[in-house]
PDB file of C-alpha atoms in Angstrom:
ATOM      1  CA  MET A 185       0.000   0.000   0.000  1.00 40.00           C
ATOM      2  CA  PRO A 186       1.567   3.389  -0.969  1.00 43.00           C
ATOM      3  CA  ARG A 187       2.226   5.925   1.735  1.00 47.00           C
ATOM      4  CA  PRO A 188      -0.253   8.831   1.642  1.00 47.00           C
ATOM      5  CA  ALA A 189       1.495  11.929   0.323  1.00 49.00           C
ATOM      6  CA  ALA A 190      -0.127  14.262   2.817  1.00 79.00           C
ATOM      7  CA  LEU A 191      -3.003  14.817   5.146  1.00 93.00           C
ATOM      8  CA  PRO A 192      -6.398  15.311   3.474  1.00 95.00           C
ATOM      9  CA  GLU A 193      -6.640  19.078   3.025  1.00 96.00           C
ATOM     10  CA  ILE A 194      -9.902  21.020   3.303  1.00 96.00           C
ATOM     11  CA  ALA A 195     -10.089  24.556   1.920  1.00 95.00           C
ATOM     12  CA  LEU A 196     -11.681  27.314   3.963  1.00 93.00           C
ATOM     13  CA  PRO A 197     -14.631  29.017   2.250  1.00 94.00           C
ATOM     14  CA  ALA A 198     -13.499  32.074   0.282  1.00 92.00           C
ATOM     15  CA  GLU A 199     -16.510  34.002   1.585  1.00 94.00           C
ATOM     16  CA  PRO A 200     -17.558  32.513   4.928  1.00 95.00           C
ATOM     17  CA  THR A 201     -21.341  32.491   5.037  1.00 97.00           C
ATOM     18  CA  GLU A 202     -23.451  30.073   7.025  1.00 96.00           C
ATOM     19  CA  GLN A 203     -24.098  28.029   3.871  1.00 97.00           C
ATOM     20  CA  SER A 204     -20.470  27.918   2.678  1.00 97.00           C
ATOM     21  CA  THR A 205     -19.298  27.106   6.202  1.00 97.00           C
ATOM     22  CA  ALA A 206     -21.806  24.235   6.392  1.00 97.00           C
ATOM     23  CA  THR A 207     -20.329  22.875   3.136  1.00 97.00           C
ATOM     24  CA  PHE A 208     -16.817  23.202   4.588  1.00 97.00           C
ATOM     25  CA  LEU A 209     -17.915  21.279   7.693  1.00 97.00           C
ATOM     26  CA  ASP A 210     -19.421  18.504   5.553  1.00 97.00           C
ATOM     27  CA  GLU A 211     -16.078  18.159   3.740  1.00 97.00           C
ATOM     28  CA  ALA A 212     -14.216  18.058   7.063  1.00 98.00           C
ATOM     29  CA  ARG A 213     -16.578  15.369   8.386  1.00 97.00           C
ATOM     30  CA  ALA A 214     -15.991  13.302   5.238  1.00 97.00           C
ATOM     31  CA  ALA A 215     -12.204  13.534   5.665  1.00 97.00           C
ATOM     32  CA  LEU A 216     -12.457  12.552   9.328  1.00 97.00           C
ATOM     33  CA  ARG A 217     -14.706   9.627   8.415  1.00 96.00           C
ATOM     34  CA  ASP A 218     -12.414   8.407   5.619  1.00 96.00           C
ATOM     35  CA  ARG A 219      -8.956   9.077   7.083  1.00 96.00           C
ATOM     36  CA  GLY A 220      -9.447  10.239  10.671  1.00 98.00           C
ATOM     37  CA  THR A 221      -7.715  13.582  10.035  1.00 98.00           C
ATOM     38  CA  ALA A 222      -8.152  16.846   8.141  1.00 98.00           C
ATOM     39  CA  LEU A 223      -5.774  19.756   7.502  1.00 97.00           C
ATOM     40  CA  ILE A 224      -6.974  23.348   7.146  1.00 96.00           C
ATOM     41  CA  ARG A 225      -4.359  25.923   6.131  1.00 91.00           C
ATOM     42  CA  ARG A 226      -4.057  29.690   6.452  1.00 78.00           C
ATOM     43  CA  THR A 227      -6.662  30.192   9.140  1.00 81.00           C
ATOM     44  CA  GLY A 228      -4.656  33.008  10.704  1.00 69.00           C
ATOM     45  CA  PRO A 229      -4.393  33.582  14.464  1.00 64.00           C
ATOM     46  CA  ARG A 230      -8.139  33.903  15.070  1.00 70.00           C
ATOM     47  CA  THR A 231      -8.889  33.226  18.705  1.00 76.00           C
ATOM     48  CA  GLY A 232     -11.438  30.491  19.230  1.00 90.00           C
ATOM     49  CA  VAL A 233     -11.551  29.105  15.685  1.00 93.00           C
ATOM     50  CA  PRO A 234     -10.229  25.588  16.515  1.00 94.00           C
ATOM     51  CA  GLN A 235     -12.731  25.119  19.349  1.00 95.00           C
ATOM     52  CA  ALA A 236     -15.544  26.591  17.239  1.00 96.00           C
ATOM     53  CA  MET A 237     -14.729  24.104  14.458  1.00 96.00           C
ATOM     54  CA  LEU A 238     -14.936  21.197  16.876  1.00 97.00           C
ATOM     55  CA  ASP A 239     -18.185  22.490  18.369  1.00 96.00           C
ATOM     56  CA  ALA A 240     -19.742  22.847  14.912  1.00 96.00           C
ATOM     57  CA  LEU A 241     -18.514  19.416  13.801  1.00 95.00           C
ATOM     58  CA  SER A 242     -19.927  17.775  16.910  1.00 91.00           C
ATOM     59  CA  SER A 243     -23.230  19.580  17.347  1.00 88.00           C
ATOM     60  CA  MET A 244     -24.233  20.077  13.679  1.00 80.00           C
ATOM     61  CA  SER A 245     -26.446  22.946  14.866  1.00 87.00           C
ATOM     62  CA  GLY A 246     -27.164  26.081  12.891  1.00 92.00           C
ATOM     63  CA  ALA A 247     -26.032  28.243  15.799  1.00 96.00           C
ATOM     64  CA  SER A 248     -22.583  26.638  16.008  1.00 97.00           C
ATOM     65  CA  THR A 249     -22.173  26.836  12.223  1.00 97.00           C
ATOM     66  CA  ALA A 250     -23.135  30.526  12.245  1.00 96.00           C
ATOM     67  CA  ARG A 251     -20.665  31.256  15.056  1.00 96.00           C
ATOM     68  CA  LEU A 252     -17.846  29.580  13.114  1.00 96.00           C
ATOM     69  CA  ALA A 253     -18.793  31.520   9.965  1.00 96.00           C
ATOM     70  CA  ASP A 254     -18.624  34.789  11.925  1.00 94.00           C
ATOM     71  CA  LEU A 255     -15.187  33.931  13.318  1.00 93.00           C
ATOM     72  CA  LEU A 256     -13.866  33.001   9.864  1.00 93.00           C
ATOM     73  CA  ALA A 257     -15.267  36.179   8.321  1.00 91.00           C
ATOM     74  CA  ALA A 258     -13.693  38.428  10.958  1.00 88.00           C
ATOM     75  CA  ALA A 259     -10.385  40.076  10.149  1.00 74.00           C
ATOM     76  CA  ALA A 260      -7.503  38.078  11.588  1.00 69.00           C
ATOM     77  CA  PRO A 261      -5.565  39.993  14.262  1.00 65.00           C
ATOM     78  CA  PRO A 262      -1.777  40.272  14.085  1.00 60.00           C
ATOM     79  CA  ALA A 263       0.004  37.026  14.840  1.00 59.00           C
ATOM     80  CA  PRO A 264       1.079  36.736  18.481  1.00 59.00           C
ATOM     81  CA  SER A 265       4.705  37.468  19.231  1.00 59.00           C
ATOM     82  CA  HIS A 266       6.645  34.785  21.077  1.00 56.00           C
ATOM     83  CA  ASP A 267       9.727  36.638  22.224  1.00 60.00           C
ATOM     84  CA  GLN A 268      10.576  34.070  24.867  1.00 74.00           C
ATOM     85  CA  PRO A 269      12.211  30.994  23.352  1.00 78.00           C
ATOM     86  CA  SER A 270      11.081  27.584  24.495  1.00 81.00           C
ATOM     87  CA  PRO A 271      12.941  26.035  27.431  1.00 85.00           C
ATOM     88  CA  GLY A 272      12.688  22.760  25.524  1.00 86.00           C
ATOM     89  CA  ILE A 273       9.824  20.259  25.431  1.00 89.00           C
ATOM     90  CA  PRO A 274      10.504  16.512  25.138  1.00 92.00           C
ATOM     91  CA  ALA A 275       8.902  14.395  22.452  1.00 95.00           C
ATOM     92  CA  LEU A 276       5.476  12.935  23.151  1.00 97.00           C
ATOM     93  CA  PRO A 277       5.046   9.264  22.135  1.00 98.00           C
ATOM     94  CA  LEU A 278       2.180   7.928  20.067  1.00 99.00           C
ATOM     95  CA  HIS A 279      -0.921   7.712  22.238  1.00 99.00           C
ATOM     96  CA  ARG A 280      -4.691   8.060  22.355  1.00 98.00           C
ATOM     97  CA  ASP A 281      -5.372  11.405  23.972  1.00 98.00           C
ATOM     98  CA  GLY A 282      -7.012  11.251  27.394  1.00 97.00           C
ATOM     99  CA  ALA A 283      -7.240   7.451  27.455  1.00 97.00           C
ATOM    100  CA  LEU A 284      -4.770   7.149  30.324  1.00 97.00           C
ATOM    101  CA  ILE A 285      -6.999   9.164  32.654  1.00 96.00           C
ATOM    102  CA  GLY A 286     -10.263   7.695  31.355  1.00 95.00           C
ATOM    103  CA  ARG A 287     -11.396  10.885  29.605  1.00 95.00           C
ATOM    104  CA  PRO A 288     -10.675  10.558  25.883  1.00 97.00           C
ATOM    105  CA  PRO A 289     -12.226  13.363  23.807  1.00 97.00           C
ATOM    106  CA  SER A 290     -13.939  12.529  20.533  1.00 97.00           C
ATOM    107  CA  PHE A 291     -12.042  15.080  18.448  1.00 98.00           C
ATOM    108  CA  ILE A 292      -8.907  17.192  18.851  1.00 98.00           C
ATOM    109  CA  ALA A 293      -7.790  20.302  16.978  1.00 97.00           C
ATOM    110  CA  PHE A 294      -4.110  21.249  16.901  1.00 96.00           C
ATOM    111  CA  THR A 295      -2.908  24.602  15.617  1.00 93.00           C
ATOM    112  CA  ALA A 296       0.456  26.303  15.216  1.00 86.00           C
ATOM    113  CA  THR A 297       0.450  29.741  16.800  1.00 83.00           C
ATOM    114  CA  SER A 298       4.140  30.224  16.005  1.00 82.00           C
ATOM    115  CA  VAL A 299       6.591  28.198  13.932  1.00 83.00           C
ATOM    116  CA  GLU A 300      10.338  27.776  13.575  1.00 81.00           C
ATOM    117  CA  PRO A 301      10.759  27.864   9.767  1.00 77.00           C
ATOM    118  CA  GLY A 302      12.848  25.153   8.163  1.00 74.00           C
ATOM    119  CA  THR A 303      12.671  22.797  11.145  1.00 81.00           C
ATOM    120  CA  HIS A 304      10.569  19.891  12.360  1.00 88.00           C
ATOM    121  CA  ASP A 305      10.171  21.434  15.826  1.00 88.00           C
ATOM    122  CA  SER A 306       6.916  20.213  17.425  1.00 92.00           C
ATOM    123  CA  ALA A 307       6.008  18.255  14.268  1.00 94.00           C
ATOM    124  CA  LEU A 308       2.758  16.334  14.725  1.00 97.00           C
ATOM    125  CA  GLU A 309       2.881  12.567  14.231  1.00 98.00           C
ATOM    126  CA  LEU A 310      -0.359  10.787  13.320  1.00 98.00           C
ATOM    127  CA  VAL A 311      -1.315   7.185  12.614  1.00 98.00           C
ATOM    128  CA  ASP A 312      -4.798   5.996  11.717  1.00 98.00           C
ATOM    129  CA  THR A 313      -4.908   2.685  13.568  1.00 98.00           C
ATOM    130  CA  VAL A 314      -8.079   1.523  11.806  1.00 98.00           C
ATOM    131  CA  ALA A 315      -5.879   1.355   8.697  1.00 97.00           C
ATOM    132  CA  ALA A 316      -2.663   0.297  10.467  1.00 97.00           C
ATOM    133  CA  LEU A 317      -3.994  -2.417  12.770  1.00 97.00           C
ATOM    134  CA  PRO A 318      -4.714  -5.099  10.119  1.00 96.00           C
ATOM    135  CA  ALA A 319      -1.046  -4.956   9.025  1.00 95.00           C
ATOM    136  CA  LEU A 320       0.388  -5.314  12.534  1.00 97.00           C
ATOM    137  CA  SER A 321       2.503  -8.463  12.866  1.00 98.00           C
ATOM    138  CA  HIS A 322       0.578 -11.548  13.953  1.00 97.00           C
ATOM    139  CA  ASP A 323       2.884 -12.156  16.914  1.00 97.00           C
ATOM    140  CA  LEU A 324       2.333  -8.603  18.167  1.00 98.00           C
ATOM    141  CA  ARG A 325      -1.421  -9.022  17.814  1.00 98.00           C
ATOM    142  CA  ASP A 326      -1.138 -12.269  19.766  1.00 98.00           C
ATOM    143  CA  LEU A 327       0.789 -10.473  22.525  1.00 98.00           C
ATOM    144  CA  LEU A 328      -1.856  -7.743  22.733  1.00 98.00           C
ATOM    145  CA  ASP A 329      -4.595 -10.377  22.840  1.00 97.00           C
ATOM    146  CA  THR A 330      -2.978 -12.475  25.577  1.00 98.00           C
ATOM    147  CA  HIS A 331      -1.031  -9.950  27.681  1.00 98.00           C
ATOM    148  CA  PRO A 332      -3.183  -7.003  28.814  1.00 98.00           C
ATOM    149  CA  LEU A 333      -1.756  -3.497  28.593  1.00 99.00           C
ATOM    150  CA  GLU A 334      -1.113  -1.978  32.003  1.00 99.00           C
ATOM    151  CA  TYR A 335      -0.185   1.550  33.013  1.00 98.00           C
ATOM    152  CA  ARG A 336       1.112   3.322  36.087  1.00 98.00           C
ATOM    153  CA  VAL A 337       0.881   7.080  36.657  1.00 97.00           C
ATOM    154  CA  LEU A 338       3.759   8.155  38.859  1.00 94.00           C
ATOM    155  CA  ASP A 339       2.209  11.406  40.113  1.00 93.00           C
ATOM    156  CA  ARG A 340      -1.516  10.951  40.742  1.00 94.00           C
ATOM    157  CA  ARG A 341      -2.086  14.351  42.359  1.00 92.00           C
ATOM    158  CA  PRO A 342      -3.703  15.870  39.229  1.00 93.00           C
ATOM    159  CA  PHE A 343      -5.738  12.664  38.733  1.00 93.00           C
ATOM    160  CA  PRO A 344      -6.727  11.339  42.164  1.00 94.00           C
ATOM    161  CA  HIS A 345      -9.407   9.117  40.614  1.00 95.00           C
ATOM    162  CA  LEU A 346      -6.747   6.871  39.074  1.00 96.00           C
ATOM    163  CA  PRO A 347      -5.815   3.636  40.854  1.00 95.00           C
ATOM    164  CA  GLU A 348      -2.585   3.387  42.776  1.00 94.00           C
ATOM    165  CA  GLY A 349      -0.013   1.186  41.118  1.00 96.00           C
ATOM    166  CA  TRP A 350      -0.596  -0.624  37.837  1.00 98.00           C
ATOM    167  CA  PHE A 351      -4.021  -0.685  36.167  1.00 98.00           C
ATOM    168  CA  GLU A 352      -5.312  -2.301  32.993  1.00 98.00           C
ATOM    169  CA  LEU A 353      -6.851  -0.597  29.955  1.00 98.00           C
ATOM    170  CA  PRO A 354      -8.247  -2.401  26.895  1.00 98.00           C
ATOM    171  CA  ALA A 355      -5.886  -2.572  23.928  1.00 98.00           C
ATOM    172  CA  TYR A 356      -8.654  -1.912  21.403  1.00 98.00           C
ATOM    173  CA  THR A 357     -11.633   0.346  20.950  1.00 97.00           C
ATOM    174  CA  SER A 358     -14.547   0.063  18.518  1.00 97.00           C
ATOM    175  CA  THR A 359     -15.232   2.887  16.070  1.00 97.00           C
ATOM    176  CA  PRO A 360     -17.861   3.298  13.325  1.00 95.00           C
ATOM    177  CA  THR A 361     -15.161   2.451  10.764  1.00 95.00           C
ATOM    178  CA  GLY A 362     -13.641  -0.552  12.531  1.00 96.00           C
ATOM    179  CA  GLN A 363     -11.433  -1.650  15.399  1.00 98.00           C
ATOM    180  CA  ALA A 364      -8.715   0.781  16.525  1.00 98.00           C
ATOM    181  CA  LEU A 365      -5.814   0.715  18.970  1.00 98.00           C
ATOM    182  CA  ASN A 366      -6.361   2.157  22.433  1.00 98.00           C
ATOM    183  CA  ILE A 367      -2.755   2.516  23.567  1.00 98.00           C
ATOM    184  CA  ILE A 368      -0.468   4.975  25.326  1.00 99.00           C
ATOM    185  CA  LEU A 369       3.099   4.126  24.404  1.00 99.00           C
ATOM    186  CA  PRO A 370       5.774   4.944  26.989  1.00 98.00           C
ATOM    187  CA  PRO A 371       7.993   8.036  26.699  1.00 95.00           C
ATOM    188  CA  ALA A 372      11.532   7.462  25.440  1.00 88.00           C
ATOM    189  CA  ALA A 373      12.993   8.806  28.680  1.00 85.00           C
ATOM    190  CA  PRO A 374      11.517   8.236  32.152  1.00 86.00           C
ATOM    191  CA  GLY A 375       8.313  10.265  32.242  1.00 90.00           C
ATOM    192  CA  PRO A 376       5.064  10.713  34.161  1.00 94.00           C
ATOM    193  CA  TRP A 377       3.672   7.286  33.218  1.00 97.00           C
ATOM    194  CA  GLN A 378       4.848   3.751  32.518  1.00 98.00           C
ATOM    195  CA  THR A 379       3.442   1.134  30.132  1.00 98.00           C
ATOM    196  CA  ARG A 380       3.886  -2.631  30.175  1.00 98.00           C
ATOM    197  CA  LEU A 381       2.392  -5.885  28.913  1.00 99.00           C
ATOM    198  CA  ARG A 382       1.286  -7.970  31.873  1.00 98.00           C
ATOM    199  CA  GLY A 383       2.995 -11.328  32.250  1.00 98.00           C
ATOM    200  CA  LEU A 384       6.144 -10.420  30.307  1.00 98.00           C
ATOM    201  CA  THR A 385       9.538  -9.623  31.759  1.00 98.00           C
ATOM    202  CA  ASP A 386      10.479  -5.941  31.760  1.00 97.00           C
ATOM    203  CA  GLY A 387      12.844  -6.547  28.858  1.00 98.00           C
ATOM    204  CA  ASP A 388      10.359  -8.522  26.766  1.00 98.00           C
ATOM    205  CA  SER A 389       7.603  -5.975  27.440  1.00 98.00           C
ATOM    206  CA  ALA A 390       9.849  -3.057  26.446  1.00 98.00           C
ATOM    207  CA  GLU A 391      10.876  -4.862  23.254  1.00 98.00           C
ATOM    208  CA  ALA A 392       7.255  -5.612  22.306  1.00 98.00           C
ATOM    209  CA  LEU A 393       6.241  -1.971  22.853  1.00 98.00           C
ATOM    210  CA  ARG A 394       9.251  -0.811  20.816  1.00 98.00           C
ATOM    211  CA  ARG A 395       8.193  -3.089  17.959  1.00 98.00           C
ATOM    212  CA  ILE A 396       4.599  -1.829  18.100  1.00 99.00           C
ATOM    213  CA  ASP A 397       5.891   1.744  17.879  1.00 98.00           C
ATOM    214  CA  ASP A 398       8.220   0.832  15.006  1.00 98.00           C
ATOM    215  CA  GLU A 399       5.523  -0.952  12.985  1.00 98.00           C
ATOM    216  CA  LEU A 400       3.052   1.899  13.465  1.00 98.00           C
ATOM    217  CA  ARG A 401       5.662   4.408  12.260  1.00 98.00           C
ATOM    218  CA  ARG A 402       6.433   2.275   9.195  1.00 97.00           C
ATOM    219  CA  SER A 403       2.753   1.930   8.345  1.00 96.00           C
ATOM    220  CA  PRO A 404       1.359   3.712   5.267  1.00 95.00           C
ATOM    221  CA  ALA A 405      -1.171   5.215   7.701  1.00 96.00           C
ATOM    222  CA  TYR A 406       1.600   7.118   9.551  1.00 97.00           C
ATOM    223  CA  ILE A 407       2.060  10.785   8.612  1.00 97.00           C
ATOM    224  CA  THR A 408       4.302  13.508  10.033  1.00 96.00           C
ATOM    225  CA  HIS A 409       3.237  17.129   9.618  1.00 95.00           C
ATOM    226  CA  SER A 410       5.699  20.012   9.950  1.00 92.00           C
ATOM    227  CA  TRP A 411       3.870  23.208  10.739  1.00 91.00           C
ATOM    228  CA  SER A 412       3.136  26.386   8.829  1.00 88.00           C
ATOM    229  CA  ALA A 413       1.664  29.292  10.772  1.00 84.00           C
ATOM    230  CA  GLY A 414      -2.122  29.134  10.872  1.00 86.00           C
ATOM    231  CA  ASP A 415      -2.436  25.404  10.178  1.00 92.00           C
ATOM    232  CA  ILE A 416      -5.235  23.577  11.962  1.00 95.00           C
ATOM    233  CA  ILE A 417      -5.292  19.777  12.064  1.00 97.00           C
ATOM    234  CA  LEU A 418      -8.475  17.993  13.104  1.00 98.00           C
ATOM    235  CA  VAL A 419      -8.066  14.503  14.570  1.00 98.00           C
ATOM    236  CA  ASP A 420     -10.605  11.756  15.281  1.00 98.00           C
ATOM    237  CA  ASN A 421      -9.243  10.643  18.639  1.00 98.00           C
ATOM    238  CA  SER A 422     -11.191   7.370  18.590  1.00 98.00           C
ATOM    239  CA  ARG A 423      -8.985   5.956  15.810  1.00 98.00           C
ATOM    240  CA  VAL A 424      -5.903   8.157  15.343  1.00 99.00           C
ATOM    241  CA  LEU A 425      -2.936   8.032  17.698  1.00 99.00           C
ATOM    242  CA  HIS A 426      -0.815  11.158  17.834  1.00 99.00           C
ATOM    243  CA  GLY A 427       2.613  12.127  19.082  1.00 98.00           C
ATOM    244  CA  LEU A 428       4.769  15.244  18.969  1.00 96.00           C
ATOM    245  CA  ARG A 429       8.409  15.623  18.058  1.00 95.00           C
ATOM    246  CA  ALA A 430      10.568  17.471  20.540  1.00 92.00           C
ATOM    247  CA  THR A 431      10.767  21.253  20.720  1.00 88.00           C
ATOM    248  CA  PRO A 432      14.445  22.102  21.297  1.00 89.00           C
ATOM    249  CA  ALA A 433      15.498  24.733  23.806  1.00 89.00           C
ATOM    250  CA  GLY A 434      15.540  28.107  22.055  1.00 87.00           C
ATOM    251  CA  SER A 435      12.833  27.233  19.501  1.00 87.00           C
ATOM    252  CA  ARG A 436       9.954  29.651  18.989  1.00 83.00           C
ATOM    253  CA  ALA A 437       7.551  26.946  17.819  1.00 85.00           C
ATOM    254  CA  ARG A 438       4.270  27.049  19.727  1.00 83.00           C
ATOM    255  CA  LEU A 439       1.225  24.803  19.452  1.00 88.00           C
ATOM    256  CA  ALA A 440      -2.251  25.050  20.922  1.00 90.00           C
ATOM    257  CA  ARG A 441      -4.963  22.426  21.123  1.00 92.00           C
ATOM    258  CA  ALA A 442      -8.697  22.195  21.659  1.00 94.00           C
ATOM    259  CA  SER A 443     -10.899  19.145  22.175  1.00 96.00           C
ATOM    260  CA  SER A 444     -14.519  18.099  22.275  1.00 94.00           C
TER     261      SER A 444
END
């Protein structure tokens, strides 16, 4: 299967009216249904647009569509200035957003509020697991079927509802388009959570998780997006895992996210 050249791209309406915005939303829904993602370029730094898009996609109400049309029609303010360079942000591994704490949103919107031209700083990594899962090696599928995924959150203070110690989460979730992976891969360096496959030695578990990560990244369903200012990427969190490449110290790349 050939690797997709890019994310499915949806054009903003040239003249944002309620009708043209409704058509735009229908196109975005179709992309999310078919591929689990959609890219919208050149939105400008309009406050509230990513959340308004998610609200309109989810509610399908005339009021939410009209609000999005008004925001798109408004003149974009000057881009925010990020004079303070980043102290450095480590890479985020492939994961299903919110699954670790039992609160996965349906959709996520990522946007670049500032970019570092010519770099892959904060690049977004995406893999549609509905498409990738059937190609996962049989022995890895067998491991996921026979050795439950377990997680441990090292600092539970922000999430006191989580169990102490290790707890199990299902490896799969059902979506309207098929079975998807429900997984939170471990960070490369010691981080705020740990992941393991129950019943395996630490070494065997780490090797299995490394192979899962490697096969997902080699899948035709895996895409990396390097940012341009004003990009918005919509993600169906039920089927698409996402990760972020590191932001080096001194970078001026900045991302924001919204969810619904």
